[in-house]
CSV table of C-alpha atoms in Angstrom, one decimal:
chain,number,residue,atom,x,y,z
W,13,UNK,CA,-9.2,21.8,-13.7
W,14,UNK,CA,-8.8,19.1,-16.3
W,15,UNK,CA,-5.1,19.9,-16.8
W,16,UNK,CA,-4.5,19.7,-13.0
W,17,UNK,CA,-6.1,16.2,-12.8
W,18,UNK,CA,-4.1,15.1,-15.8
W,19,UNK,CA,-0.9,16.3,-14.3
W,20,UNK,CA,-1.6,14.6,-11.0
W,21,UNK,CA,-2.4,11.3,-12.8
W,22,UNK,CA,0.9,11.5,-14.7
W,23,UNK,CA,2.9,12.1,-11.6
W,24,UNK,CA,1.3,9.1,-9.8
W,25,UNK,CA,1.7,6.9,-12.9
W,26,UNK,CA,5.3,7.8,-13.5
W,27,UNK,CA,6.3,7.3,-9.8
W,28,UNK,CA,4.5,3.9,-9.8
W,29,UNK,CA,6.3,2.8,-12.9
W,30,UNK,CA,9.7,4.0,-11.6
W,31,UNK,CA,9.1,2.2,-8.3
W,32,UNK,CA,8.3,-1.1,-10.0
W,33,UNK,CA,11.6,-0.9,-12.0
W,34,UNK,CA,13.8,-0.5,-9.0
W,35,UNK,CA,12.5,-3.8,-7.5
W,36,UNK,CA,13.2,-5.7,-10.7
W,37,UNK,CA,16.8,-4.5,-11.2
W,38,UNK,CA,19.7,-5.5,-8.9
W,39,UNK,CA,23.2,-4.1,-9.2
W,40,UNK,CA,26.0,-6.7,-9.6
W,41,UNK,CA,27.5,-8.0,-6.3
W,42,UNK,CA,30.8,-6.3,-7.0
W,43,UNK,CA,29.1,-2.9,-7.5
W,44,UNK,CA,27.1,-3.4,-4.3
W,45,UNK,CA,30.3,-4.3,-2.3
W,46,UNK,CA,32.0,-1.2,-3.6
W,47,UNK,CA,29.0,1.0,-2.7
W,48,UNK,CA,28.9,-0.5,0.8
W,49,UNK,CA,32.6,0.3,1.3
W,50,UNK,CA,32.1,3.8,0.0
W,51,UNK,CA,29.3,4.4,2.5
W,52,UNK,CA,31.4,3.1,5.3
W,53,UNK,CA,34.4,5.3,4.3
W,54,UNK,CA,32.2,8.4,4.1
W,55,UNK,CA,30.8,7.8,7.5
W,56,UNK,CA,34.3,7.1,8.9
W,57,UNK,CA,35.5,10.4,7.4
W,58,UNK,CA,32.5,12.2,8.9
W,59,UNK,CA,33.4,10.7,12.3
W,60,UNK,CA,37.0,11.9,11.9
W,61,UNK,CA,35.8,15.4,11.0
W,62,UNK,CA,33.5,15.3,14.0
W,63,UNK,CA,36.5,14.7,16.3
W,64,UNK,CA,38.2,17.7,14.7
W,65,UNK,CA,35.0,19.8,15.1
W,66,UNK,CA,34.9,19.1,18.8
W,67,UNK,CA,38.4,20.5,19.2
W,68,UNK,CA,37.6,23.8,17.4
W,69,UNK,CA,36.2,26.9,19.2
W,70,UNK,CA,32.5,27.1,18.9
W,71,UNK,CA,31.2,29.7,16.5
W,72,UNK,CA,34.5,30.1,14.6
W,73,UNK,CA,34.6,30.0,10.8
W,74,UNK,CA,36.7,26.9,11.0
W,75,UNK,CA,34.0,25.1,13.0
W,76,UNK,CA,31.3,26.2,10.5
W,77,UNK,CA,33.4,24.9,7.6
W,78,UNK,CA,34.0,21.6,9.5
W,79,UNK,CA,30.3,21.3,10.2
W,80,UNK,CA,29.5,21.8,6.5
W,81,UNK,CA,32.0,19.1,5.6
W,82,UNK,CA,30.3,16.7,8.0
W,83,UNK,CA,26.9,17.6,6.6
W,84,UNK,CA,28.1,16.9,3.1
W,85,UNK,CA,29.7,13.6,4.0
W,86,UNK,CA,26.6,12.4,5.8
W,87,UNK,CA,24.3,13.6,3.0
W,88,UNK,CA,26.3,11.7,0.4
W,89,UNK,CA,26.4,8.6,2.6
W,90,UNK,CA,22.6,8.8,3.1
W,91,UNK,CA,22.0,9.1,-0.7
W,92,UNK,CA,24.3,6.2,-1.4
W,93,UNK,CA,22.5,4.2,1.3
W,94,UNK,CA,19.2,4.8,-0.5
W,95,UNK,CA,20.7,3.5,-3.7
W,96,UNK,CA,22.1,0.5,-1.9
W,97,UNK,CA,18.8,-0.3,-0.2
W,98,UNK,CA,17.0,0.0,-3.5
W,99,UNK,CA,19.2,-2.0,-5.8
W,100,UNK,CA,21.5,-4.2,-3.6
W,101,UNK,CA,19.4,-5.4,-0.6
W,102,UNK,CA,17.7,-8.7,-1.1
C-alpha cells in the first residue's frame, strides 16, 4: 500500500513539474513559424488524400491504404499542434 501511494505521489509531482516547465519555455519565432507551416502542409496533404479516397471503391485495399495515410497525416498534425499550442502560443 505504501508503495502504491508513493508511486501515485511521484506521478502527480512529475506531471506538475513538467507542466510548469512548458509554460516557462517558448520556442523561437522562426521555429514556431516553421511548425505552423508544417501543420498546414500536413492538413493540406490529408485533404488531398481525402479527395483521392472519395474516388476509390469503398472496401478496396487501396481505399484502406489511403485511409491509413489520412489517419497518419492528421495524427502527426494533431501532435504538432499540441507542441505549437504548448510552446508557441502566447
